[in-house]
């Protein structure tokens, strides 16, 4: 997956998080980086505190979606980039619906399923404070460097 694949109006880059909760702001920080670099300028950019059931309709109008979110998962050293698959779960009844449940809802209700990737960037502190921790900033740098390098290799 390359960022160039998301540089058209049929694509969405969706940063999930909360900049007022330290490293939870990583998703928004990645979108900020894209915009500052002028990357994916044709794609729709969104920032949200959390996914909502209504996001199934939002992605139903897209061919490709990149969700960017912070992760607390200790097995993630800096970041992961994976293709997501639809899966209905019970998260749609809670305040934190999952990406696979959004995808499954999109597929079931709108008979369309975009190609979805998830960029999960490792965060460490999620308290009520503005600003990323030093370690989270490093992980954001690793992720942005990865995309910069893959972009530079393209013929």
mmCIF file of C-alpha atoms in Angstrom:
data_model
loop_
_atom_site.group_PDB
_atom_site.id
_atom_site.type_symbol
_atom_site.label_atom_id
_atom_site.label_comp_id
_atom_site.label_asym_id
_atom_site.label_seq_id
_atom_site.Cartn_x
_atom_site.Cartn_y
_atom_site.Cartn_z
ATOM 1 C CA UNK A 1 0.000 0.000 0.000
ATOM 2 C CA UNK A 2 1.288 3.432 -0.960
ATOM 3 C CA UNK A 3 -0.042 6.873 -0.138
ATOM 4 C CA UNK A 4 -0.294 7.575 -3.858
ATOM 5 C CA UNK A 5 -3.064 4.946 -3.920
ATOM 6 C CA UNK A 6 -5.124 7.354 -1.790
ATOM 7 C CA UNK A 7 -4.589 10.517 -3.806
ATOM 8 C CA UNK A 8 -7.992 10.801 -5.450
ATOM 9 C CA UNK A 9 -11.487 11.824 -4.465
ATOM 10 C CA UNK A 10 -12.705 8.231 -4.142
ATOM 11 C CA UNK A 11 -10.471 7.822 -1.078
ATOM 12 C CA UNK A 12 -10.744 8.700 2.584
ATOM 13 C CA UNK A 13 -8.035 9.108 5.209
ATOM 14 C CA UNK A 14 -9.648 9.039 8.647
ATOM 15 C CA UNK A 15 -7.625 9.962 11.739
ATOM 16 C CA UNK A 16 -9.215 8.640 14.915
ATOM 17 C CA UNK A 17 -8.329 10.034 18.318
ATOM 18 C CA UNK A 18 -8.354 12.865 20.766
ATOM 19 C CA UNK A 19 -5.541 15.414 20.881
ATOM 20 C CA UNK A 20 -6.538 16.233 24.461
ATOM 21 C CA UNK A 21 -5.546 12.724 25.562
ATOM 22 C CA UNK A 22 -1.830 12.689 24.791
ATOM 23 C CA UNK A 23 -0.910 9.814 22.447
ATOM 24 C CA UNK A 24 -4.541 9.252 21.478
ATOM 25 C CA UNK A 25 -3.898 12.171 19.114
ATOM 26 C CA UNK A 26 -1.643 10.079 16.832
ATOM 27 C CA UNK A 27 -4.374 9.559 14.217
ATOM 28 C CA UNK A 28 -4.948 13.287 13.917
ATOM 29 C CA UNK A 29 -1.197 13.965 13.912
ATOM 30 C CA UNK A 30 -0.789 11.657 10.910
ATOM 31 C CA UNK A 31 -3.534 13.524 9.026
ATOM 32 C CA UNK A 32 -1.833 16.811 9.991
ATOM 33 C CA UNK A 33 1.426 15.458 8.532
ATOM 34 C CA UNK A 34 -0.280 14.469 5.271
ATOM 35 C CA UNK A 35 -1.778 17.922 4.908
ATOM 36 C CA UNK A 36 1.463 19.703 5.809
ATOM 37 C CA UNK A 37 3.321 17.656 3.182
ATOM 38 C CA UNK A 38 0.607 18.133 0.561
ATOM 39 C CA UNK A 39 0.111 14.374 0.315
ATOM 40 C CA UNK A 40 -3.186 12.739 -0.626
ATOM 41 C CA UNK A 41 -4.495 16.222 -1.389
ATOM 42 C CA UNK A 42 -7.327 14.861 -3.537
ATOM 43 C CA UNK A 43 -8.553 12.472 -0.821
ATOM 44 C CA UNK A 44 -11.152 13.370 1.753
ATOM 45 C CA UNK A 45 -9.524 13.883 5.161
ATOM 46 C CA UNK A 46 -11.424 13.363 8.389
ATOM 47 C CA UNK A 47 -10.626 13.583 12.060
ATOM 48 C CA UNK A 48 -12.945 11.994 14.595
ATOM 49 C CA UNK A 49 -12.867 11.233 18.282
ATOM 50 C CA UNK A 50 -14.253 7.759 17.674
ATOM 51 C CA UNK A 51 -15.960 5.806 14.967
ATOM 52 C CA UNK A 52 -19.731 6.069 14.751
ATOM 53 C CA UNK A 53 -22.276 3.786 13.126
ATOM 54 C CA UNK A 54 -22.869 6.573 10.588
ATOM 55 C CA UNK A 55 -19.312 6.076 9.342
ATOM 56 C CA UNK A 56 -20.572 2.979 7.505
ATOM 57 C CA UNK A 57 -22.426 5.338 5.166
ATOM 58 C CA UNK A 58 -19.380 7.573 4.862
ATOM 59 C CA UNK A 59 -17.134 4.739 3.676
ATOM 60 C CA UNK A 60 -19.858 3.351 1.386
ATOM 61 C CA UNK A 61 -19.066 6.188 -1.018
ATOM 62 C CA UNK A 62 -15.338 5.431 -1.151
ATOM 63 C CA UNK A 63 -13.136 2.958 -3.024
ATOM 64 C CA UNK A 64 -10.274 3.059 -0.508
ATOM 65 C CA UNK A 65 -10.106 4.024 3.155
ATOM 66 C CA UNK A 66 -7.126 4.439 5.455
ATOM 67 C CA UNK A 67 -7.994 4.539 9.146
ATOM 68 C CA UNK A 68 -5.209 5.867 11.380
ATOM 69 C CA UNK A 69 -5.397 5.311 15.105
ATOM 70 C CA UNK A 70 -3.232 5.011 18.196
ATOM 71 C CA UNK A 71 -2.811 1.580 19.727
ATOM 72 C CA UNK A 72 -1.917 0.521 23.257
ATOM 73 C CA UNK A 73 -1.056 -2.962 22.011
ATOM 74 C CA UNK A 74 2.320 -3.868 23.551
ATOM 75 C CA UNK A 75 3.138 -6.218 20.651
ATOM 76 C CA UNK A 76 3.266 -3.207 18.296
ATOM 77 C CA UNK A 77 6.802 -1.805 18.453
ATOM 78 C CA UNK A 78 6.188 1.396 16.476
ATOM 79 C CA UNK A 79 3.358 0.938 13.960
ATOM 80 C CA UNK A 80 1.495 -1.661 11.938
ATOM 81 C CA UNK A 81 -0.206 -1.357 8.592
ATOM 82 C CA UNK A 82 -2.745 -4.022 7.769
ATOM 83 C CA UNK A 83 -5.622 -4.625 5.438
ATOM 84 C CA UNK A 84 -8.845 -4.872 7.413
ATOM 85 C CA UNK A 85 -11.674 -7.335 6.876
ATOM 86 C CA UNK A 86 -15.357 -6.917 7.703
ATOM 87 C CA UNK A 87 -16.618 -8.671 10.809
ATOM 88 C CA UNK A 88 -19.808 -8.009 12.675
ATOM 89 C CA UNK A 89 -19.282 -7.866 16.411
ATOM 90 C CA UNK A 90 -21.146 -6.367 19.319
ATOM 91 C CA UNK A 91 -19.125 -3.151 19.334
ATOM 92 C CA UNK A 92 -21.907 -1.462 17.329
ATOM 93 C CA UNK A 93 -23.920 -1.362 20.552
ATOM 94 C CA UNK A 94 -21.191 0.445 22.469
ATOM 95 C CA UNK A 95 -19.543 3.848 22.341
ATOM 96 C CA UNK A 96 -16.536 2.402 20.478
ATOM 97 C CA UNK A 97 -17.551 0.602 17.305
ATOM 98 C CA UNK A 98 -14.752 -1.341 15.636
ATOM 99 C CA UNK A 99 -13.421 -0.829 12.125
ATOM 100 C CA UNK A 100 -14.420 -4.388 11.095
ATOM 101 C CA UNK A 101 -17.980 -3.723 12.349
ATOM 102 C CA UNK A 102 -18.145 -0.456 10.372
ATOM 103 C CA UNK A 103 -17.035 -2.396 7.303
ATOM 104 C CA UNK A 104 -19.552 -5.195 7.842
ATOM 105 C CA UNK A 105 -22.347 -2.652 8.337
ATOM 106 C CA UNK A 106 -21.283 -0.860 5.165
ATOM 107 C CA UNK A 107 -21.311 -4.100 3.215
ATOM 108 C CA UNK A 108 -24.677 -5.210 4.585
ATOM 109 C CA UNK A 109 -26.519 -1.882 4.378
ATOM 110 C CA UNK A 110 -24.980 -0.335 1.257
ATOM 111 C CA UNK A 111 -23.833 -3.418 -0.677
ATOM 112 C CA UNK A 112 -20.387 -1.910 -1.102
ATOM 113 C CA UNK A 113 -17.091 -2.608 0.602
ATOM 114 C CA UNK A 114 -14.096 -0.350 0.009
ATOM 115 C CA UNK A 115 -10.537 -1.544 0.370
ATOM 116 C CA UNK A 116 -9.664 -0.645 3.956
ATOM 117 C CA UNK A 117 -6.252 -0.410 5.575
ATOM 118 C CA UNK A 118 -5.541 0.378 9.214
ATOM 119 C CA UNK A 119 -2.414 2.209 10.315
ATOM 120 C CA UNK A 120 -2.027 1.631 14.061
ATOM 121 C CA UNK A 121 0.685 3.731 15.701
ATOM 122 C CA UNK A 122 1.910 2.752 19.161
ATOM 123 C CA UNK A 123 1.037 5.180 21.929
ATOM 124 C CA UNK A 124 1.960 5.035 25.602
ATOM 125 C CA UNK A 125 0.160 7.718 27.606
ATOM 126 C CA UNK A 126 -3.547 8.520 27.259
ATOM 127 C CA UNK A 127 -4.172 10.909 30.134
ATOM 128 C CA UNK A 128 -5.957 14.257 29.976
ATOM 129 C CA UNK A 129 -3.100 16.288 28.566
ATOM 130 C CA UNK A 130 -2.371 17.894 25.221
ATOM 131 C CA UNK A 131 0.635 16.739 23.199
ATOM 132 C CA UNK A 132 2.223 13.479 22.172
ATOM 133 C CA UNK A 133 4.841 11.801 24.324
ATOM 134 C CA UNK A 134 8.378 11.667 22.979
ATOM 135 C CA UNK A 135 8.094 7.917 22.313
ATOM 136 C CA UNK A 136 4.807 8.357 20.408
ATOM 137 C CA UNK A 137 6.349 11.143 18.314
ATOM 138 C CA UNK A 138 9.164 8.770 17.400
ATOM 139 C CA UNK A 139 6.651 6.139 16.319
ATOM 140 C CA UNK A 140 4.809 8.730 14.236
ATOM 141 C CA UNK A 141 8.155 9.607 12.644
ATOM 142 C CA UNK A 142 8.773 5.917 11.858
ATOM 143 C CA UNK A 143 5.358 5.676 10.185
ATOM 144 C CA UNK A 144 5.764 8.871 8.162
ATOM 145 C CA UNK A 145 9.287 7.840 7.132
ATOM 146 C CA UNK A 146 7.940 4.477 5.961
ATOM 147 C CA UNK A 147 5.407 6.200 3.725
ATOM 148 C CA UNK A 148 7.956 8.730 2.502
ATOM 149 C CA UNK A 149 10.323 5.925 1.487
ATOM 150 C CA UNK A 150 7.671 3.834 -0.248
ATOM 151 C CA UNK A 151 6.550 6.926 -2.112
ATOM 152 C CA UNK A 152 10.109 7.766 -3.199
ATOM 153 C CA UNK A 153 10.650 4.239 -4.606
ATOM 154 C CA UNK A 154 7.749 4.472 -7.006
ATOM 155 C CA UNK A 155 8.887 4.675 -10.677
#
